[in-house]
Short mmCIF file of C-alpha atoms in Angstrom, two decimals:
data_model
loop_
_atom_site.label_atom_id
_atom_site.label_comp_id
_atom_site.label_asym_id
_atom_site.label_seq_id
_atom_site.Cartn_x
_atom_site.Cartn_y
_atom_site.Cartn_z
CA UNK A 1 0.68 -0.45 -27.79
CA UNK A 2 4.26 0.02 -28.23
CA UNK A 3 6.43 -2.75 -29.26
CA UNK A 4 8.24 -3.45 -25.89
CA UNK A 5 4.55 -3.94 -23.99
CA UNK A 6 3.80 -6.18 -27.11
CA UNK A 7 6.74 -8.57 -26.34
CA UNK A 8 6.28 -8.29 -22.59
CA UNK A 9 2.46 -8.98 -23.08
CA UNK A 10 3.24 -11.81 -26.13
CA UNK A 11 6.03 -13.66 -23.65
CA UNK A 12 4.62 -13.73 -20.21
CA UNK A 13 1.03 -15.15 -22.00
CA UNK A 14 2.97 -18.07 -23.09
CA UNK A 15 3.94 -18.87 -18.95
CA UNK A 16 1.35 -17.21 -17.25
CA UNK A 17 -2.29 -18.02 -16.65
CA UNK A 18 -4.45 -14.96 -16.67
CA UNK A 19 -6.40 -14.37 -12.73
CA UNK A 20 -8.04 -12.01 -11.21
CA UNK A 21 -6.85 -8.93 -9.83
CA UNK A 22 -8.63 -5.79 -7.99
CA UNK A 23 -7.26 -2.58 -8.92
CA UNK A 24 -7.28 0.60 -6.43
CA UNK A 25 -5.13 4.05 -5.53
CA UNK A 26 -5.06 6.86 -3.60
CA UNK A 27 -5.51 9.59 -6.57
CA UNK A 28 -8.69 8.85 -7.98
CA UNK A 29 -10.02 6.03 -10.00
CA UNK A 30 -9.90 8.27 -13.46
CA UNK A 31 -5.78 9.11 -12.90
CA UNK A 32 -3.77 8.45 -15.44
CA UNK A 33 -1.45 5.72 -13.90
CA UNK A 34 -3.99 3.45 -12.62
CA UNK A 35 -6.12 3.56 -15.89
CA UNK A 36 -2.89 2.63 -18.19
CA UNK A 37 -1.98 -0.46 -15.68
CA UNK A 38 -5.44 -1.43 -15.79
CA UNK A 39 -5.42 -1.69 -19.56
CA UNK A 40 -2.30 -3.69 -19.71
CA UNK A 41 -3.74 -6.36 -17.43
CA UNK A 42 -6.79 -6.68 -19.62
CA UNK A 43 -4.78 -6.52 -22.85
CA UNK A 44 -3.08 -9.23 -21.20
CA UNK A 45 -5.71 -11.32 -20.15
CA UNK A 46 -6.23 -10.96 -16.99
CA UNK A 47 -9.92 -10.09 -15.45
CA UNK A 48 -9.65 -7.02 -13.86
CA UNK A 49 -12.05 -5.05 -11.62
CA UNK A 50 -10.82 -1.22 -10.60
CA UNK A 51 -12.43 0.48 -7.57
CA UNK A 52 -10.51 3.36 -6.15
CA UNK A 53 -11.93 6.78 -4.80
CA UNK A 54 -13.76 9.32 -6.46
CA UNK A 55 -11.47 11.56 -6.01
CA UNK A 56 -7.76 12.46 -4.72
CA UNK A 57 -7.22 10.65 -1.20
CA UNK A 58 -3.54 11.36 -1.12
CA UNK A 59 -2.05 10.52 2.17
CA UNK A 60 -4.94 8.91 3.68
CA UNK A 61 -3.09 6.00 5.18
CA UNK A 62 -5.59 3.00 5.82
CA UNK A 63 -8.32 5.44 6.71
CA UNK A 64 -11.72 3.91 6.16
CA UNK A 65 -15.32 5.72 5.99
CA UNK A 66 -19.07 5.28 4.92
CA UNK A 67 -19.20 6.58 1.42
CA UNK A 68 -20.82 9.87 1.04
CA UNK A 69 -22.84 11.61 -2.16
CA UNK A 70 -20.40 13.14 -4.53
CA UNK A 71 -20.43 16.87 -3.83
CA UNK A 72 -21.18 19.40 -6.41
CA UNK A 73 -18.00 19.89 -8.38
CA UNK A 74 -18.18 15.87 -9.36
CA UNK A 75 -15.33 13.13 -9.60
CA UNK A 76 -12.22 14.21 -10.62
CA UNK A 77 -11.39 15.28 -14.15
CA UNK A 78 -15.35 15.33 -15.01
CA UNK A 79 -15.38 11.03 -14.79
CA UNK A 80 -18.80 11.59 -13.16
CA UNK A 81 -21.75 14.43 -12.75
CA UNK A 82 -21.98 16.20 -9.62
CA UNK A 83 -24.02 15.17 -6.77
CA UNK A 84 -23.40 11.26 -8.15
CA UNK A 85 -24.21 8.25 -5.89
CA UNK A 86 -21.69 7.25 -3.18
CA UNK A 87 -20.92 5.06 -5.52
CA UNK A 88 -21.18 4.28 -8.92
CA UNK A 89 -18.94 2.61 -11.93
CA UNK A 90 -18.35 3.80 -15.68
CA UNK A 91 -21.92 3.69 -18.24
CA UNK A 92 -19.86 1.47 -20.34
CA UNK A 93 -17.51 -0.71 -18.52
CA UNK A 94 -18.77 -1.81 -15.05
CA UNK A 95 -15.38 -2.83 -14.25
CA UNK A 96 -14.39 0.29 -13.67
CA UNK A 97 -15.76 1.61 -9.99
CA UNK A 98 -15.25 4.94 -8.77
CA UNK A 99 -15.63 5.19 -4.58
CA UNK A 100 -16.86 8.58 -2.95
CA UNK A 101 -14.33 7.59 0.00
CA UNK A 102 -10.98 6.44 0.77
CA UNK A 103 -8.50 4.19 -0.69
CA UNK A 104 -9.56 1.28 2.27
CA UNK A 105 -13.18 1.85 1.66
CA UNK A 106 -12.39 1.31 -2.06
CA UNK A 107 -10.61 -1.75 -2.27
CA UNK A 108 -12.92 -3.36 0.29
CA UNK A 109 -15.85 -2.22 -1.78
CA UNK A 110 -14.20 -3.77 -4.97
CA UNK A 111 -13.51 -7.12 -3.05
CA UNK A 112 -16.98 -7.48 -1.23
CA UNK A 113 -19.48 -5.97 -3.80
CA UNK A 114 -18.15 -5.59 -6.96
CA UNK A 115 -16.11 -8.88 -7.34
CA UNK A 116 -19.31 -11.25 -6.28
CA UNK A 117 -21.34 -9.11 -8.51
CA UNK A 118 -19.17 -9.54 -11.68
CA UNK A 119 -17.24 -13.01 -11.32
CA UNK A 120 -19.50 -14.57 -9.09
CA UNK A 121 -20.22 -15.36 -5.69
CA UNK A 122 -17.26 -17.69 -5.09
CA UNK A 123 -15.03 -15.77 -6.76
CA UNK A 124 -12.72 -13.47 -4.83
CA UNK A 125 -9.79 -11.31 -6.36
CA UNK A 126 -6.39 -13.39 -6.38
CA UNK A 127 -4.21 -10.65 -6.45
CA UNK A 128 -4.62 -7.25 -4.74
CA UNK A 129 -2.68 -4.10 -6.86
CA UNK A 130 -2.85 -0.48 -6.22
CA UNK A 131 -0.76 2.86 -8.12
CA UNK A 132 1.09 3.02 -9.76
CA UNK A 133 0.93 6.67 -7.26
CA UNK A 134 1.45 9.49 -8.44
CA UNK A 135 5.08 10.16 -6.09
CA UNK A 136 7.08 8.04 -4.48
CA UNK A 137 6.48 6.10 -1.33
CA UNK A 138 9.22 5.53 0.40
CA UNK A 139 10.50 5.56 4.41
CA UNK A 140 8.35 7.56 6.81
CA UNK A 141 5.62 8.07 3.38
CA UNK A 142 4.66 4.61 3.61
CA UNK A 143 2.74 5.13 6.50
CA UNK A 144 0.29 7.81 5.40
CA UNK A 145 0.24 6.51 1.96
CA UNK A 146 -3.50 5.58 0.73
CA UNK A 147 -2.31 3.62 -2.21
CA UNK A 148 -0.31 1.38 0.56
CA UNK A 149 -3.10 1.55 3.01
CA UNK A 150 -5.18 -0.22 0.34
CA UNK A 151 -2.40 -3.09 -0.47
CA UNK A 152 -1.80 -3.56 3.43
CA UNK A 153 -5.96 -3.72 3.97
CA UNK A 154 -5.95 -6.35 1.02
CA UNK A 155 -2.90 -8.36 2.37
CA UNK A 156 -3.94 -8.80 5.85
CA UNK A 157 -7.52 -8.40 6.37
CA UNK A 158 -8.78 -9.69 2.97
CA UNK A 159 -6.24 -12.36 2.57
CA UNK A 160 -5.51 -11.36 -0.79
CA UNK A 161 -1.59 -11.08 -1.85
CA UNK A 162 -0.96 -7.30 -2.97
CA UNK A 163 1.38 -5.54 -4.40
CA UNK A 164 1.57 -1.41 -4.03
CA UNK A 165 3.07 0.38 -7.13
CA UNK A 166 4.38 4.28 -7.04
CA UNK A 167 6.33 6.08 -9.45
CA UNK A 168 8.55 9.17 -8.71
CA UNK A 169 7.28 11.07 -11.64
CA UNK A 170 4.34 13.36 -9.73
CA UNK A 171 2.70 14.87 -12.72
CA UNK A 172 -1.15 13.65 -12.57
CA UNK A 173 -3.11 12.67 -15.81
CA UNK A 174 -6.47 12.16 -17.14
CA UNK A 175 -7.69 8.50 -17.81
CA UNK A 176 -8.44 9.83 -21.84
CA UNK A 177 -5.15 11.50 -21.84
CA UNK A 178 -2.01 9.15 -19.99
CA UNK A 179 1.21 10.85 -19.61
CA UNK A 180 3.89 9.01 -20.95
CA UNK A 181 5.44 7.83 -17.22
CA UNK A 182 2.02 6.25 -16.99
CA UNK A 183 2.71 3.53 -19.50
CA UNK A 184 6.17 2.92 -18.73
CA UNK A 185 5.18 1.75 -14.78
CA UNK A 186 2.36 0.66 -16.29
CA UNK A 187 4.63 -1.90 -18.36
CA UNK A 188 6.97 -2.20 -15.79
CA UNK A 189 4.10 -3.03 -13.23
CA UNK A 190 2.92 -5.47 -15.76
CA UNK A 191 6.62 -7.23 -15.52
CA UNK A 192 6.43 -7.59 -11.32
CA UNK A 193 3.32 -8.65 -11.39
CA UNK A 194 3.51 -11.42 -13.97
CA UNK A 195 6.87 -12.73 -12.43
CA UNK A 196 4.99 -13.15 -9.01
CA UNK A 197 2.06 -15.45 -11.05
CA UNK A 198 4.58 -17.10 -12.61
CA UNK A 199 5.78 -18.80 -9.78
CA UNK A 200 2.75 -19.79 -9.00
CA UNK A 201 0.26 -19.60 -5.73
CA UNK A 202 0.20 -19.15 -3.15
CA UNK A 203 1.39 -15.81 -4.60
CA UNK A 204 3.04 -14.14 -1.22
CA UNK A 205 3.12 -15.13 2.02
CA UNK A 206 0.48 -14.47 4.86
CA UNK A 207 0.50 -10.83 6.13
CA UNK A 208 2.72 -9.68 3.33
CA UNK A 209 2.43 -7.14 0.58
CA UNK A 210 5.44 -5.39 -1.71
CA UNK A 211 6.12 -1.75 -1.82
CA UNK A 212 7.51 -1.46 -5.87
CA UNK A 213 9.09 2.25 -6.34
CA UNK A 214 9.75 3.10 -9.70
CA UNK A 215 12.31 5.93 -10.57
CA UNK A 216 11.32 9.39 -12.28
CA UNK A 217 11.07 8.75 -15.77
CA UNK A 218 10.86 11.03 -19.39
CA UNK A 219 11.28 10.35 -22.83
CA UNK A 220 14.94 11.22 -22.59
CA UNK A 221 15.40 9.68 -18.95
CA UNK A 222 14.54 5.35 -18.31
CA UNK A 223 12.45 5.79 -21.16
CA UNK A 224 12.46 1.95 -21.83
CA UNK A 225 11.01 -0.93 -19.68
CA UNK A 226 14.66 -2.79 -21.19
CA UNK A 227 16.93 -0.12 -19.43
CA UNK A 228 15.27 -0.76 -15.38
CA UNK A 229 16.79 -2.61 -12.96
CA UNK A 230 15.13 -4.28 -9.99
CA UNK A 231 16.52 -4.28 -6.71
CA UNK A 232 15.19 -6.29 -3.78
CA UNK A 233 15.18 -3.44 -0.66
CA UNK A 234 14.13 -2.73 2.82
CA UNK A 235 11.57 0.10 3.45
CA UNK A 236 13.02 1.28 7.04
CA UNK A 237 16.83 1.35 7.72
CA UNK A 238 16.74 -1.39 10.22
CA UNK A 239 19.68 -0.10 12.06
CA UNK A 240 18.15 -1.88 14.97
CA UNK A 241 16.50 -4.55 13.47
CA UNK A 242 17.34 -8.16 12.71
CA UNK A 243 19.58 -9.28 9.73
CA UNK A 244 18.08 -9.26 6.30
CA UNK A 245 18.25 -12.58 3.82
CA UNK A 246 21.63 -13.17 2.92
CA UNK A 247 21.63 -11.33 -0.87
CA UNK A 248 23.54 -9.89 -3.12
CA UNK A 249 26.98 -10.99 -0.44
CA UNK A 250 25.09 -9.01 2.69
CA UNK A 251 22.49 -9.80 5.01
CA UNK A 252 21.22 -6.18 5.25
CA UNK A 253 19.50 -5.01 1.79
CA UNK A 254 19.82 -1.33 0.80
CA UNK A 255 16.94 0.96 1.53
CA UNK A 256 14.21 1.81 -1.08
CA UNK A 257 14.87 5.39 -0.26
CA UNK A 258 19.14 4.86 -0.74
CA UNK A 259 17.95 3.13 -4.17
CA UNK A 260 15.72 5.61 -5.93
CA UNK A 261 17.87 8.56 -5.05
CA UNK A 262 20.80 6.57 -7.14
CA UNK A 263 21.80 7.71 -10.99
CA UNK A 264 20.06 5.22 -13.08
CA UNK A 265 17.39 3.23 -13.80
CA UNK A 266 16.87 1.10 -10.79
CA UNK A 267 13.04 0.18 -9.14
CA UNK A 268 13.25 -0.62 -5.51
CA UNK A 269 11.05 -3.80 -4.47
CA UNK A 270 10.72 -4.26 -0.54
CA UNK A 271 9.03 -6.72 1.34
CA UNK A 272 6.66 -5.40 3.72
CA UNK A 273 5.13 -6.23 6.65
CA UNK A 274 1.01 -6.00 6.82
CA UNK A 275 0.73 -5.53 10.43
CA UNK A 276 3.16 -2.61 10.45
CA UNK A 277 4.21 -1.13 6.79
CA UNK A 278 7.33 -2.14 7.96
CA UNK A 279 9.85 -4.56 6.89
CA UNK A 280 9.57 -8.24 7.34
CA UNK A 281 11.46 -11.18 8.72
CA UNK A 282 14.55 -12.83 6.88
CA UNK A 283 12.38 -16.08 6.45
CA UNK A 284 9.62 -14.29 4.46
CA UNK A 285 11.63 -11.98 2.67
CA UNK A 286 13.55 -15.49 1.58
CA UNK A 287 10.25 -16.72 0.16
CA UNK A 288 9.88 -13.48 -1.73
CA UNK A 289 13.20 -13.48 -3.07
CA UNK A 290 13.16 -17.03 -4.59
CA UNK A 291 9.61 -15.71 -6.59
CA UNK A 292 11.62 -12.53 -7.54
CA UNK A 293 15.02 -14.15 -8.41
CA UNK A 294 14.71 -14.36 -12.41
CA UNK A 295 14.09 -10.51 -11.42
CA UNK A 296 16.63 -9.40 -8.98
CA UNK A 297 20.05 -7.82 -9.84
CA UNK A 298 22.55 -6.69 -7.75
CA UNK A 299 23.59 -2.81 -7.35
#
């Protein structure tokens, strides 16, 4: 563990009760990205169950299908034999669930069948997450994104808060071998999450999920959770839509899209609308806000 994810994880334990969280994506459940997030929850605390799709679902919106046998060239990156069950989860860790279907199907599975199984009958998820993706997902992308079709199932369907994480770095590794981005948006999706439990339940409001866009990073480029910014954006330009919450002196927030292209360090948080992947009202984006504040900066 390096020693900024030590502090982060050492400080927000002091304030922050540990819950528990489902874990999906649209990449695969053995990518990189969602493996490192998932071990900086548990490191942290928290009681985590992963169940995302066998293998790459990329753009699969909140398309949702019967799970099928895993065909003959197995889950991704060799994380399970060919011809596998529909569904299955690691020898050694049953937390971790692989899916042989989309992103939807996955989460749902997590939340219906593996949650009662593991925590109990009574005891659903409390927070939804899904990504960090591999790639941005930002304007028209949110749409056809799987990793936001899981967070929108989970925030209106499932009534569970959720919280969609993508990164613009688009280089894909192996759970056994995380690429550097990987831990940096894992540590900085460690820091959004833990300042939404921090403020305590109920974590977002009704038919509401965030879309968190983190900026391409290297070891010479926002290497540092320190160095980010967070920035409180719409996801569509809302040319013709209502005014935003007053922030920052405006009542129209930037665009995620206007953010991430910016020199710098900057992650784009918008508040999104379940029933659409759009953006929401002024009133809920007010609520958001005052859970995000110790967060926020201005451009």
């Amino acid at each position: 563990m390096r020693a900024s994810t030590f502090i982060q994880v050492f400080l927000s334990l002091q304030a922050v009760s540990a819950i528990r969280i489902i874990q999906s994506n649209d990449d695969g459940w053995a990518e990189g990205n969602l493996r490192a997030l998932f071990t900086t929850l548990v490191n942290a605390g928290h009681q985590v169950i992963l169940s995302a799709p066998a293998e790459n679902k990329s753009g699969s919106g909140s398309s949702d299908s019967q799970p099928t046998k895993v065909d003959s060239d197995g889950c991704a990156w060799n994380s399970c034999p060919p011809n596998s069950p529909p569904t299955g989860a690691n020898s050694s860790d049953p937390r971790l669930n692989y899916v042989n279907s989309y992103p939807v199907t996955s989460i749902k599975y997590g939340i219906d069948t593996v949650a009662p199984k593991l925590w109990g009958a009574n005891s659903k998820p409390e927070l939804a997450l899904t990504g960090p993706n591999v790639g941005s997902n930002v304007g028209l992308a949110v749409q056809f994104s799987g990793t936001v079709g899981a967070a929108v199932y989970a925030a209106r369907t499932a009534r569970i808060p959720a919280i969609a994480f993508s990164g613009a770095s688009d280089t894909k590794s192996p759970w056994n071998d995380v690429s550097f981005a990987a831990k940096v948006y894992a540590d900085l999706a460690f820091n959004v999450t833990n300042t939404i439990i921090a403020k305590g339940t109920p974590y977002l409001p009704e038919d509401v999920w965030l879309n968190v866009n983190f900026p391409d990073v290297s070891q010479t480029k926002c290497s540092n959770p320190s160095q980010f910014k967070y920035i409180l954006t719409r996801i569509n330009s809302g040319i013709l839509s209502k005014r935003d919450v007053q922030w920052c002196g405006t009542d129209r927030l930037p665009t995620e899209s206007d953010i991430i292209k910016k020199t710098g360090c900057y992650v784009a948080i918008s508040v999104g609308d379940a029933a659409d992947k759009t953006t929401v009202d002024a009133e809920r984006q007010a609520v958001v806000l005052e859970k995000l504040r110790p967060l926020l900066t201005c451009v």
